[in-house]
Short mmCIF file of C-alpha atoms in Angstrom, two decimals:
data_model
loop_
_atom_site.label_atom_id
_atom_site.label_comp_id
_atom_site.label_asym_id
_atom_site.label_seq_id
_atom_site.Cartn_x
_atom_site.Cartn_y
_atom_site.Cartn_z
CA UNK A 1 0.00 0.00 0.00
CA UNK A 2 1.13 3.22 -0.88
CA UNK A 3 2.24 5.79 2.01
CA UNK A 4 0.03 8.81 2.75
CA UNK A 5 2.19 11.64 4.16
CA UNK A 6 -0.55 13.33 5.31
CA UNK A 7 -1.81 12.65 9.17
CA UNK A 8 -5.17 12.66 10.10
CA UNK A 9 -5.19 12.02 12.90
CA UNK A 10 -3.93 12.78 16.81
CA UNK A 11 -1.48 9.91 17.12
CA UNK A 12 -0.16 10.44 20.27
CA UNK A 13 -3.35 10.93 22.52
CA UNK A 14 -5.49 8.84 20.51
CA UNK A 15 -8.75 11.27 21.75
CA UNK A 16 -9.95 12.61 18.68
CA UNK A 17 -12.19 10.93 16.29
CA UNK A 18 -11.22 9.59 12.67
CA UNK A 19 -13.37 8.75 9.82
CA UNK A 20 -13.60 5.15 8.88
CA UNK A 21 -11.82 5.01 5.68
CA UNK A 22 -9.12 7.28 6.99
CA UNK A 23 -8.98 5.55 10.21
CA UNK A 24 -7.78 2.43 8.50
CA UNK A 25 -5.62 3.62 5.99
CA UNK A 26 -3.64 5.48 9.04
CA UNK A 27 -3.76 2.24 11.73
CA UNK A 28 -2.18 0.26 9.10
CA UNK A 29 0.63 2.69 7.48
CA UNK A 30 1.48 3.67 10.93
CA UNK A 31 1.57 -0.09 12.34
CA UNK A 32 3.99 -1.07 9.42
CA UNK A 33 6.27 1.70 9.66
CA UNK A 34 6.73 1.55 13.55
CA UNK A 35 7.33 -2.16 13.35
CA UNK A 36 10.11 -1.00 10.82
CA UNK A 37 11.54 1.49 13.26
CA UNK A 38 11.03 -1.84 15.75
CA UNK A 39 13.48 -3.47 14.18
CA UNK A 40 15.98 -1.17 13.60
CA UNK A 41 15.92 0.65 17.05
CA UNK A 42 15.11 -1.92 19.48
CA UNK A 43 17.22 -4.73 19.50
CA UNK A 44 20.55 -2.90 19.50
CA UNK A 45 19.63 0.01 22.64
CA UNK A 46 18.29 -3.30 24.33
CA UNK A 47 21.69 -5.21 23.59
CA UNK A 48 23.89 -1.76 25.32
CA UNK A 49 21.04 -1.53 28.29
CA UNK A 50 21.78 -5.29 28.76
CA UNK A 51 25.48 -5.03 28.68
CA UNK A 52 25.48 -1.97 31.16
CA UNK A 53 22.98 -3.59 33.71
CA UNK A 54 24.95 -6.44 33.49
CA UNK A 55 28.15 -4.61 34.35
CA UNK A 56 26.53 -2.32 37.30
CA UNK A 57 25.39 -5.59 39.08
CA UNK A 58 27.77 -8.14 38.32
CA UNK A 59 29.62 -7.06 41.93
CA UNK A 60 26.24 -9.41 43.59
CA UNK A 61 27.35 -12.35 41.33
CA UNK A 62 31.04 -11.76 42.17
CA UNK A 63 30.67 -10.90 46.19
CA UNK A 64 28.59 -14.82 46.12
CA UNK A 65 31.66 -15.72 44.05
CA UNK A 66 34.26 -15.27 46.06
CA UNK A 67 35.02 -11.56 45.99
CA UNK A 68 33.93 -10.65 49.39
CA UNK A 69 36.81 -13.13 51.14
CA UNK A 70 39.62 -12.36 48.28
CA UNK A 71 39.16 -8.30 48.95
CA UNK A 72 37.97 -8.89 52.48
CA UNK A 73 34.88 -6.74 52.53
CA UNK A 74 34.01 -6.99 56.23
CA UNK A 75 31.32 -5.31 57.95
CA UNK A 76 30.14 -2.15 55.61
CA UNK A 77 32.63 -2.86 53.14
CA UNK A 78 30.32 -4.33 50.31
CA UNK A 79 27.80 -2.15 50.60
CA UNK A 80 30.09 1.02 50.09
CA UNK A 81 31.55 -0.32 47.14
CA UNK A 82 28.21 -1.05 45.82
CA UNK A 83 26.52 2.74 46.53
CA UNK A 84 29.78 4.45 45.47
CA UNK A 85 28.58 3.75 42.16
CA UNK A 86 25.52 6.35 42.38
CA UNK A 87 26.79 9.59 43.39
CA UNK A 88 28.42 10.20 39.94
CA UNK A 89 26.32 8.40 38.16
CA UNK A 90 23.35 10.40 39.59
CA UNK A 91 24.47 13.47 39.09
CA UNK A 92 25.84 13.18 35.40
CA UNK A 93 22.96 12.29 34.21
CA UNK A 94 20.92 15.31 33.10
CA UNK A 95 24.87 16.52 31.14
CA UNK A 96 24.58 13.98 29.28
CA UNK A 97 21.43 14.27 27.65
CA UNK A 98 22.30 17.51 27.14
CA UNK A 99 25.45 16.63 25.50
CA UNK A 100 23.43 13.71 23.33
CA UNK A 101 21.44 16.14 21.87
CA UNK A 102 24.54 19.10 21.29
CA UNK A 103 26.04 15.77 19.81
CA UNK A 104 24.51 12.75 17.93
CA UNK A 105 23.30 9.62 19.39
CA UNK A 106 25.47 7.29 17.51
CA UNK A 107 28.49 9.06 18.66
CA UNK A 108 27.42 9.50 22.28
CA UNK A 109 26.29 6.45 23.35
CA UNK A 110 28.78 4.53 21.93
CA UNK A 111 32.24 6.72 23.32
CA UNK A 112 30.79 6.83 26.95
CA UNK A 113 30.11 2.40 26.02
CA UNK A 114 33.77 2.31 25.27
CA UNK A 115 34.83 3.98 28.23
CA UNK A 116 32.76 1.91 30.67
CA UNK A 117 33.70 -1.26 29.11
CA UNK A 118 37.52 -0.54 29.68
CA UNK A 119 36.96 0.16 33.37
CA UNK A 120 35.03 -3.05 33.75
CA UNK A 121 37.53 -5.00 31.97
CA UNK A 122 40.45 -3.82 33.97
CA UNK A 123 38.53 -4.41 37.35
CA UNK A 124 39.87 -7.82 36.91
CA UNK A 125 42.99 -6.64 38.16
CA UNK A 126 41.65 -5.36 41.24
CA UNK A 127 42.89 -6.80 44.36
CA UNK A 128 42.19 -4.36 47.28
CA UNK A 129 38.62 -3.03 49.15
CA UNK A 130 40.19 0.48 47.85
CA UNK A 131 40.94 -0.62 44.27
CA UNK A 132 36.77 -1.53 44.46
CA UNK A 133 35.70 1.56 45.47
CA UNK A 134 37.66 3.73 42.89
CA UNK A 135 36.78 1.40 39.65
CA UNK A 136 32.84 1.58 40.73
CA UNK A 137 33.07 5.47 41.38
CA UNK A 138 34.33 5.98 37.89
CA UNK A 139 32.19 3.16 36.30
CA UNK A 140 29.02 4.83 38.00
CA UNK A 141 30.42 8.34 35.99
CA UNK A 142 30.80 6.13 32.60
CA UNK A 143 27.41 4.55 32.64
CA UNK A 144 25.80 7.53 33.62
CA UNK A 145 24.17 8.59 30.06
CA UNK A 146 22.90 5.31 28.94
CA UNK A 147 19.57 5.29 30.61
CA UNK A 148 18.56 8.47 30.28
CA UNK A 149 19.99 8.52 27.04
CA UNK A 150 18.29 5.88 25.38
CA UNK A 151 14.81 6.54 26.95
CA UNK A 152 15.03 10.43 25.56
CA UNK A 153 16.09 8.73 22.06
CA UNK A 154 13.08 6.13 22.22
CA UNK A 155 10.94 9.37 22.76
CA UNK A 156 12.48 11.22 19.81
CA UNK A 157 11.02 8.00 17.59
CA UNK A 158 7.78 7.06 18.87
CA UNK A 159 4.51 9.21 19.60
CA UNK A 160 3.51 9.67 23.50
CA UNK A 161 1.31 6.39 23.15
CA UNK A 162 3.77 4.07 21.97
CA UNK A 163 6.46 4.47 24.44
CA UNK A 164 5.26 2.80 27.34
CA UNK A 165 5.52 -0.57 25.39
CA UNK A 166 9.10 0.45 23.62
CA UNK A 167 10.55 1.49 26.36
CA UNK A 168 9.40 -2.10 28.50
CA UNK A 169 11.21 -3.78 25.73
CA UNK A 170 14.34 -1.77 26.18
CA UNK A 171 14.05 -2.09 30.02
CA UNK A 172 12.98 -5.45 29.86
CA UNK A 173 17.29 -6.17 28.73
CA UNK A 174 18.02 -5.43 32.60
CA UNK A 175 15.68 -8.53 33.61
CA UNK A 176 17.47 -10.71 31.05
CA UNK A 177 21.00 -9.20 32.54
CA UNK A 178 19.76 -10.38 35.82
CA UNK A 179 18.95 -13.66 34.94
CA UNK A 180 21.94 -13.91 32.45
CA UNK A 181 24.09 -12.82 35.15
CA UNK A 182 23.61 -15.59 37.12
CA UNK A 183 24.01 -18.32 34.95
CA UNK A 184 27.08 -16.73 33.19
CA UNK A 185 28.43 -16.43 36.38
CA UNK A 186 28.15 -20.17 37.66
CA UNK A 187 29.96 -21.01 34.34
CA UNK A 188 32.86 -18.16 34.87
CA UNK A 189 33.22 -19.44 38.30
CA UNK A 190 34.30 -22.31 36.82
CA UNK A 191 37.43 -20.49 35.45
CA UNK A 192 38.77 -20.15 38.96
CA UNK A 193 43.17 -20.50 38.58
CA UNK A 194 43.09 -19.61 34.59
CA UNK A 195 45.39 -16.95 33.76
CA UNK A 196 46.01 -16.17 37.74
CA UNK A 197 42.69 -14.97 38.38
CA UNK A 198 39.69 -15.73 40.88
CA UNK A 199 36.67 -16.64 38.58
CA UNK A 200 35.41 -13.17 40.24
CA UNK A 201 37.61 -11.50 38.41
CA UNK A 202 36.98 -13.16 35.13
CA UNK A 203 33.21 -11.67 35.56
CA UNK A 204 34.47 -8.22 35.43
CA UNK A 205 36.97 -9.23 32.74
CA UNK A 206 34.78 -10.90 30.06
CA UNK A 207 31.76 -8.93 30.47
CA UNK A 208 33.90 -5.66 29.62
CA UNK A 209 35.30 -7.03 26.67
CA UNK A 210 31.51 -7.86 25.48
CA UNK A 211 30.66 -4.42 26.24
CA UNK A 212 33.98 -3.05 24.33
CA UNK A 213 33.00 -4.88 21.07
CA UNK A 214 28.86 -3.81 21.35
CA UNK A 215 30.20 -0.48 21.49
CA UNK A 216 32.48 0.04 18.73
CA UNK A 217 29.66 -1.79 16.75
CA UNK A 218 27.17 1.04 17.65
CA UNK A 219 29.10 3.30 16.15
CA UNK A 220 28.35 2.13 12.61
CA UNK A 221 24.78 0.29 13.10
CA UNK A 222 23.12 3.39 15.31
CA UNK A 223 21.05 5.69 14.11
CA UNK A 224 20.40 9.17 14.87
CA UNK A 225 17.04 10.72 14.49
CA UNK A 226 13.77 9.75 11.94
CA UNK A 227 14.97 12.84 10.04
CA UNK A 228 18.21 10.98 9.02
CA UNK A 229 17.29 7.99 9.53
CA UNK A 230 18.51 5.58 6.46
CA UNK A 231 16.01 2.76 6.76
CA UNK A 232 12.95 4.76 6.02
CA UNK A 233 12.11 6.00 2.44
CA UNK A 234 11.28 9.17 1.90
CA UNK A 235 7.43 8.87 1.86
CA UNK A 236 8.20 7.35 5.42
CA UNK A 237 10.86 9.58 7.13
CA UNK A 238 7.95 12.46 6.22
CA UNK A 239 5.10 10.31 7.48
CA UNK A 240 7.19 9.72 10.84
CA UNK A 241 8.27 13.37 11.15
CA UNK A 242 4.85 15.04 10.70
CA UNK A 243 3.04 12.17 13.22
CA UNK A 244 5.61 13.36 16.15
CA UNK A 245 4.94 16.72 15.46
CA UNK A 246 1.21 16.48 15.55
CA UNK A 247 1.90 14.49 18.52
CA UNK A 248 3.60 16.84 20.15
CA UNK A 249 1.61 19.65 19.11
CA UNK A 250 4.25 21.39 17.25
CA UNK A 251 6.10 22.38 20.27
CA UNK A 252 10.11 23.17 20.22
CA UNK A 253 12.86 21.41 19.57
CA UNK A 254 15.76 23.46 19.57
CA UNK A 255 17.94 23.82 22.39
CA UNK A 256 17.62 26.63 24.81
CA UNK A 257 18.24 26.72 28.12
CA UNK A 258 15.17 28.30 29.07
CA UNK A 259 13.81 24.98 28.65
CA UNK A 260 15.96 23.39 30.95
CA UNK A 261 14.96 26.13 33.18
CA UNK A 262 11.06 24.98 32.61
CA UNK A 263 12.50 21.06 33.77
CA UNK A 264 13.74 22.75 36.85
CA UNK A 265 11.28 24.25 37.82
CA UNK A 266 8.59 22.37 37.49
CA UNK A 267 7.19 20.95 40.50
CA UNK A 268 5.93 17.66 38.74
CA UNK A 269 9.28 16.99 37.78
CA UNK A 270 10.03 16.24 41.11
CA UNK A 271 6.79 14.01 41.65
CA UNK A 272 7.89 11.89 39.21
CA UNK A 273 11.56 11.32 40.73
CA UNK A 274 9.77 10.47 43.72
CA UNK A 275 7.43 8.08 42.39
CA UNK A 276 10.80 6.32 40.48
CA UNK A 277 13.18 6.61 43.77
CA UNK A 278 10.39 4.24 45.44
CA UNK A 279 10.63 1.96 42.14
CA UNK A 280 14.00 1.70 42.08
CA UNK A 281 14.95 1.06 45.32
CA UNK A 282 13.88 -2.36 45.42
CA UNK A 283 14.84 -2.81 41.58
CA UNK A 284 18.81 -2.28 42.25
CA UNK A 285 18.09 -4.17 46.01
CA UNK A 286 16.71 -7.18 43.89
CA UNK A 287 20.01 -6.68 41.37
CA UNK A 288 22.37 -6.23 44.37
CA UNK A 289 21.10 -8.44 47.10
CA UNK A 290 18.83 -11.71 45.08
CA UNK A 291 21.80 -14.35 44.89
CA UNK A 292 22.77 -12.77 48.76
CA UNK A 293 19.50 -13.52 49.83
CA UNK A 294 18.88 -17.02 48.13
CA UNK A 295 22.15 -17.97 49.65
CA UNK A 296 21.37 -17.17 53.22
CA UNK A 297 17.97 -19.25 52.41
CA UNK A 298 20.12 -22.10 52.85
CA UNK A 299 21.44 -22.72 49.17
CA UNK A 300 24.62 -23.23 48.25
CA UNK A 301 26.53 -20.17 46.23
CA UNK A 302 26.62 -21.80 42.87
CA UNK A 303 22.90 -22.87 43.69
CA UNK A 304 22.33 -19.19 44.67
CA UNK A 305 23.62 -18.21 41.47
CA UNK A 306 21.38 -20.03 39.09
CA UNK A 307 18.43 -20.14 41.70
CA UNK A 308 18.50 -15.88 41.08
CA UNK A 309 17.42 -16.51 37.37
CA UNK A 310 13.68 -17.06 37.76
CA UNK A 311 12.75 -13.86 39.23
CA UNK A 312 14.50 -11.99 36.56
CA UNK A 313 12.59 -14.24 33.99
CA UNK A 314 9.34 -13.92 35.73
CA UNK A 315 9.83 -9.69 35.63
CA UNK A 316 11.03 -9.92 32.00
CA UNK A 317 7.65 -11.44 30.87
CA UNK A 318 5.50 -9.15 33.05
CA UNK A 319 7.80 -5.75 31.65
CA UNK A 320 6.89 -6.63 28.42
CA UNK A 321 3.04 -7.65 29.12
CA UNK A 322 2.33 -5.07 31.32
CA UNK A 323 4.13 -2.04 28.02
CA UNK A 324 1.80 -3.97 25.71
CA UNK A 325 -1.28 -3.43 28.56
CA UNK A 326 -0.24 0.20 29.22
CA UNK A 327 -0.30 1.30 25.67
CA UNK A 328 -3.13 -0.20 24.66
CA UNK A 329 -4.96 0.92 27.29
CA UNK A 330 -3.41 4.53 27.15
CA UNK A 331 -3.08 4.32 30.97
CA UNK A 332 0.31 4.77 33.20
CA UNK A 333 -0.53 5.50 36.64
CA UNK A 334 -2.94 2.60 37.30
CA UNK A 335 -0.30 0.22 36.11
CA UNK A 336 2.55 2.23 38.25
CA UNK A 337 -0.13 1.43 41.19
CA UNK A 338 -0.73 -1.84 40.70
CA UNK A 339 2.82 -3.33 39.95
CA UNK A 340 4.24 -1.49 42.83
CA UNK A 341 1.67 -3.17 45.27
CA UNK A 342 2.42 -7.04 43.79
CA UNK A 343 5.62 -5.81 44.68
CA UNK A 344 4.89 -5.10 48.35
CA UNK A 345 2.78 -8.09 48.91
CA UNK A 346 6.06 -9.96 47.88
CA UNK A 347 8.28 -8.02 50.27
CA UNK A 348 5.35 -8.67 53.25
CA UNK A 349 5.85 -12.48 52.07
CA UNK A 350 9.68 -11.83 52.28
CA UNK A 351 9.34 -10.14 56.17
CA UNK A 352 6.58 -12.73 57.85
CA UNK A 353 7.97 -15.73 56.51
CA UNK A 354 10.89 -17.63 57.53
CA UNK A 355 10.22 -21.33 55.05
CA UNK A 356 12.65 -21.13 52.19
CA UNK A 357 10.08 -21.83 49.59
CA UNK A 358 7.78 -19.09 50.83
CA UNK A 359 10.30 -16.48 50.97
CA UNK A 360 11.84 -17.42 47.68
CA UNK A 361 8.28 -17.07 46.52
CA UNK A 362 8.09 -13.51 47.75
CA UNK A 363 11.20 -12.63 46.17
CA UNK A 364 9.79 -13.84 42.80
CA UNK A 365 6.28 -11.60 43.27
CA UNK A 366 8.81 -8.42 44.13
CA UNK A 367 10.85 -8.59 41.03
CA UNK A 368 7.49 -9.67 38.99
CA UNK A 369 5.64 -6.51 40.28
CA UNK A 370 8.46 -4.22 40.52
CA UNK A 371 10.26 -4.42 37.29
CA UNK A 372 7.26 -3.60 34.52
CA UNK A 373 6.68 -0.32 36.75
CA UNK A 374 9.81 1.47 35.68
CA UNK A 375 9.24 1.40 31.81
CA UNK A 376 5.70 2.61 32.46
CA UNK A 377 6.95 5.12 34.48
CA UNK A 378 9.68 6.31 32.31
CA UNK A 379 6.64 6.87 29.61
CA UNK A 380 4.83 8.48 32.22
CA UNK A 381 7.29 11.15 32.66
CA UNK A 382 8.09 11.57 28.91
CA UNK A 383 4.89 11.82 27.91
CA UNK A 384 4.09 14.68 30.18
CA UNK A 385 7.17 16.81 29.52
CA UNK A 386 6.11 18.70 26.48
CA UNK A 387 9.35 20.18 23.95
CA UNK A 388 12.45 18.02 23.02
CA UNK A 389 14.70 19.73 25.01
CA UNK A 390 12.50 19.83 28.84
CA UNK A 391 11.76 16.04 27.69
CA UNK A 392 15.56 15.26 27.79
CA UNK A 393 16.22 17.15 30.98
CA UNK A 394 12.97 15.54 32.83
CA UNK A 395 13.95 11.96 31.77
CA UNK A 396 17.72 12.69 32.88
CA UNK A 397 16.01 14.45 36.13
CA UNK A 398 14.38 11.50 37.24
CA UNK A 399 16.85 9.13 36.63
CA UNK A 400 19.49 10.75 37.32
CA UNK A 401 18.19 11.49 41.03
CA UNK A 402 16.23 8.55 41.60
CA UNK A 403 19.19 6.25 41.11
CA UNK A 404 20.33 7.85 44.38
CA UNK A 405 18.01 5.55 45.78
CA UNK A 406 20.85 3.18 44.52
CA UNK A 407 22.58 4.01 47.49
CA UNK A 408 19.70 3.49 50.27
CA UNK A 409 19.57 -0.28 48.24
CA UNK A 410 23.17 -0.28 49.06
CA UNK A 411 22.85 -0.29 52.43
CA UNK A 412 19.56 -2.06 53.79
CA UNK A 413 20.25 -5.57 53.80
CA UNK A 414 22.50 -5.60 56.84
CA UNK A 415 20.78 -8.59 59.08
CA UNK A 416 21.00 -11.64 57.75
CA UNK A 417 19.13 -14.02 57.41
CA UNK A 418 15.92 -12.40 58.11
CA UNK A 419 17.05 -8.98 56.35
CA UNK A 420 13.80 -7.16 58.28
CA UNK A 421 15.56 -3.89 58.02
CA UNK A 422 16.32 -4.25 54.00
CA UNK A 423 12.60 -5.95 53.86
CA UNK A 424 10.78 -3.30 55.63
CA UNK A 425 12.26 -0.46 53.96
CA UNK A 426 11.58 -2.17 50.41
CA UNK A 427 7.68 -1.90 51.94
CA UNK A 428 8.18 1.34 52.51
CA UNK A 429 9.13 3.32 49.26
CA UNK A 430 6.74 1.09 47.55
CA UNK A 431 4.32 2.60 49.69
CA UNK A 432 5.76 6.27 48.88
CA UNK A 433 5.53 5.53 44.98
CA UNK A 434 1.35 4.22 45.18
CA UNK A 435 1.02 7.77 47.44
CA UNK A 436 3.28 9.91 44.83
CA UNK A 437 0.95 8.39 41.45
CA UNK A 438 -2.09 8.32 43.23
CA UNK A 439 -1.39 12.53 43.51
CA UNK A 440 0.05 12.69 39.91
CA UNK A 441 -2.64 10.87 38.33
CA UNK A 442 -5.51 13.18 40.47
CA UNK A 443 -3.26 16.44 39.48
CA UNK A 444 -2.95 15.69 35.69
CA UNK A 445 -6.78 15.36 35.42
CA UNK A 446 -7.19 18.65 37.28
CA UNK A 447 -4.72 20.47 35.02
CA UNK A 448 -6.08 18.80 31.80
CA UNK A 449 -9.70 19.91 32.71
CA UNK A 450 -8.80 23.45 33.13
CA UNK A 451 -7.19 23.37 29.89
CA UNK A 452 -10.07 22.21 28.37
CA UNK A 453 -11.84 25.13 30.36
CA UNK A 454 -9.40 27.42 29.07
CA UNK A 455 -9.68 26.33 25.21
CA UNK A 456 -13.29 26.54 25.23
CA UNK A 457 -13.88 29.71 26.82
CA UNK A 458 -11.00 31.33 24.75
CA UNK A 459 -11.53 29.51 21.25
CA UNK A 460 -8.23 27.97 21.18
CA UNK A 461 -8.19 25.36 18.44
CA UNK A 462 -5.10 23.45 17.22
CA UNK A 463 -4.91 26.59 14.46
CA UNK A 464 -2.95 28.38 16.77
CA UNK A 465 -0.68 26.13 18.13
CA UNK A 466 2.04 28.27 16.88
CA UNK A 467 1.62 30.91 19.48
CA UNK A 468 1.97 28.05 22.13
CA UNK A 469 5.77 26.42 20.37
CA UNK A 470 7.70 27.43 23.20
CA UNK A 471 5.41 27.16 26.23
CA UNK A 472 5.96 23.05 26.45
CA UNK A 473 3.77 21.61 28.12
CA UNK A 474 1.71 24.90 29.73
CA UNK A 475 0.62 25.38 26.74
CA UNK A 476 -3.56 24.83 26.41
CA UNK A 477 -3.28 22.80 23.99
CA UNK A 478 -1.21 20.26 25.78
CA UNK A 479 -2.90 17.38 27.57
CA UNK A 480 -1.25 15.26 29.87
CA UNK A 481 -1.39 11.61 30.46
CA UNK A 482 -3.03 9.65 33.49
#
């Protein structure tokens, strides 16, 4: 079928109405050519997510492995050379977005991939508690701009209601790096003697190699914006180009800093970093602490080890169902709500019981409610940050200080075997993030009903959405979603 350039219809919201003929014609164009964007996008930012989740966590794989007695990391020892990780990490964040856009993607991405994967590598050669500490700082500052940058590139390809499902698929990659971890660990371990190193340090050493070679790959198979993008035709790239820009109602996307300003400001900015601190807390406890935990269940380490790969498969399944759910259904909070309480009933499981199959039970449920909440959350808050530019800086924002909660994660679990203390504070940020959407969801509807107000007692129609370009998303025309 031949491509129609011209849009008729609101493909981000999905509210207004489309004649049959043209309603058809549209569903199916637009279906065909975001499965081709699909294919060339996903599978590649999924691979480098992967990689870098693997290469953040591997430290719980290597601690069961051995690392903890080679580097004796005695009382607090572990747990600071796990949070160190976050401060630079947390605070490079919104830089780097900035710098993505300034720059291109396909350079970006790749040189900060590069730089990571040599610092992993070379942890191999670590043999002291201080050693640790410095390679995690700096790999924390590496990895910073992944994240961040790959959800503000998803949203510079897909309209508002088709993230929530693209970015699940993307996020989904740090499931699979849990559960990969594990296993790929019990066979490392295995390398224990070979070269003079601990099958610890083999972890750090192969996995940054892998990381080296994905990212001097992405510089030649990544791709920038739709504008440039080879793949699409012309017909296409045009097609693509005007359906964000209806979706976005025409706002800006050139890079000013008053529009950073407008990130900073805004107070729902910070709602939404609240709501993802209380998701990601237990999401980098689960990374840090599953094999930890399954071990002091009773298993053996190498048991430990491959016993942590069902809970990562279970939340892999669910991220993925619960994107599909979310966009379908054009919803985000609800889903936020609802996976973050699975995820509580599984940490009450985890506090009350003391049987080994009902507490490995709980940890399943946490990981199976907690993990499909962050891509719909990510959508959430990229959705509802109108312009390119406030976009970047809101996704950065929220990342960048949420995974501060990295270091809370870091050091919770401090009683074995029990772990109340890690337990009970898992219950409560879950808690905070049902409170946090629960507000956003009741202060989006208020603020979209008094721009409806505002458009119908002033006559503003999407004519003049031109006057509004550089007012984000204040401008009437805007509408946020719930």
């Amino acid at each position: 079928m031949p491509l129609s350039p011209r849009i008729s219809a609101d493909t981000g919201s999905g509210n207004e109405k489309l004649g049959p003929v043209d309603a058809e014609l549209n569903a199916q164009e637009r279906r065909r050519v975001l499965r081709k964007i699909d294919w060339h996008l996903l599978p590649f930012v999924s691979l480098l997510y992967l990689l870098s989740f693997l290469d953040r966590s591997n430290v719980g794989n290597a601690k069961v492995a051995g690392m903890s007695t080679d580097l004796n990391l005695t009382g607090y020892r572990y747990n600071i050379a796990a949070a160190v990780f976050f401060f630079l990490y947390s605070f490079a964040e919104v830089p780097s977005n900035i710098l993505l856009k300034v720059f291109k993607p396909s350079r970006w991405i790749p040189s900060i991939m590069v730089a990571w994967g040599l610092i992993m590598t070379l942890m191999c050669l670590v043999n002291t508690f201080q050693g640790l500490v410095v390679a995690r700082i700096f790999l924390g500052l590496t990895e910073a701009g992944l994240f961040p940058g790959v959800t503000y590139y998803i949203s510079l390809w897909y309209p508002r209601g088709e993230r929530s499902l693209r970015i699940a698929i993307f996020f989904s990659a740090a499931t699979v790096a849990g559960a990969f971890g594990g296993i790929l660990a019990y066979a490392i371990e295995k390398m224990e003697g070979l070269g003079g190193l601990h099958g610890w340090q083999w972890i750090f050493c192969l996995e940054g190699i892998a990381t080296i070679i994905a990212a001097l790959a992405a510089f030649f198979f990544m791709y920038d914006y739709p504008d440039t993008a080879s793949f699409l035709t012309d017909a296409e790239r045009h097609y693509v180009i005007e359906m964000l820009k209806r979706d976005s109602n025409n706002l800006s996307t050139d890079y000013q800093l008053r529009f950073v300003l407008q990130a900073l400001r805004d107070y729902k900015s910070y709602v939404q970093v609240g709501v993802y601190i209380g998701l990601l807390v237990p999401i980098y406890a689960i990374a840090l602490f599953t094999p930890t935990i399954i071990n002091e269940l009773g298993f053996s380490a190498a048991n430990a080890q491959l016993l942590s790969v069902p809970p990562f498969v279970c939340g892999c399944i669910f991220t993925i169902l619960v994107g599909v759910l979310s966009d379908k259904h054009r919803l985000r909070g609800p889903y936020v709500i609802g996976g973050a309480f699975v995820s509580l009933v599984g940490y009450i499981v985890l506090y009350t019981q003391s049987g080994a199959a009902a507490s490995y039970f709980g940890a399943v449920l946490a990981a199976v409610g907690v993990f499909p909440t962050i891509a719909v959350d990510l959508a959430w808050a990229s959705s509802n940050a109108g312009g390119d530019i406030k976009r970047g800086v809101v996704v950065a924002m929220v990342i960048g200080i949420g995974n501060l909660g990295g270091i809370c994660s870091s050091f919770v679990y401090l009683d074995p075997p029990r772990f109340h203390i890690g337990h009970g504070t898992m219950i409560g940020f879950l808690s905070l993030s049902i409170l946090l959407s629960c507000f956003a969801m009741w202060d989006y509807q208020r603020l979209n009903k008094q721009k409806e107000a505002l458009c119908l007692e002033q006559g503003i129609t999407d004519d003049r959405k031109d006057e509004f370009v550089d007012m984000g998303d204040e401008s009437p025309l805007f509408r946020y979603a719930i």
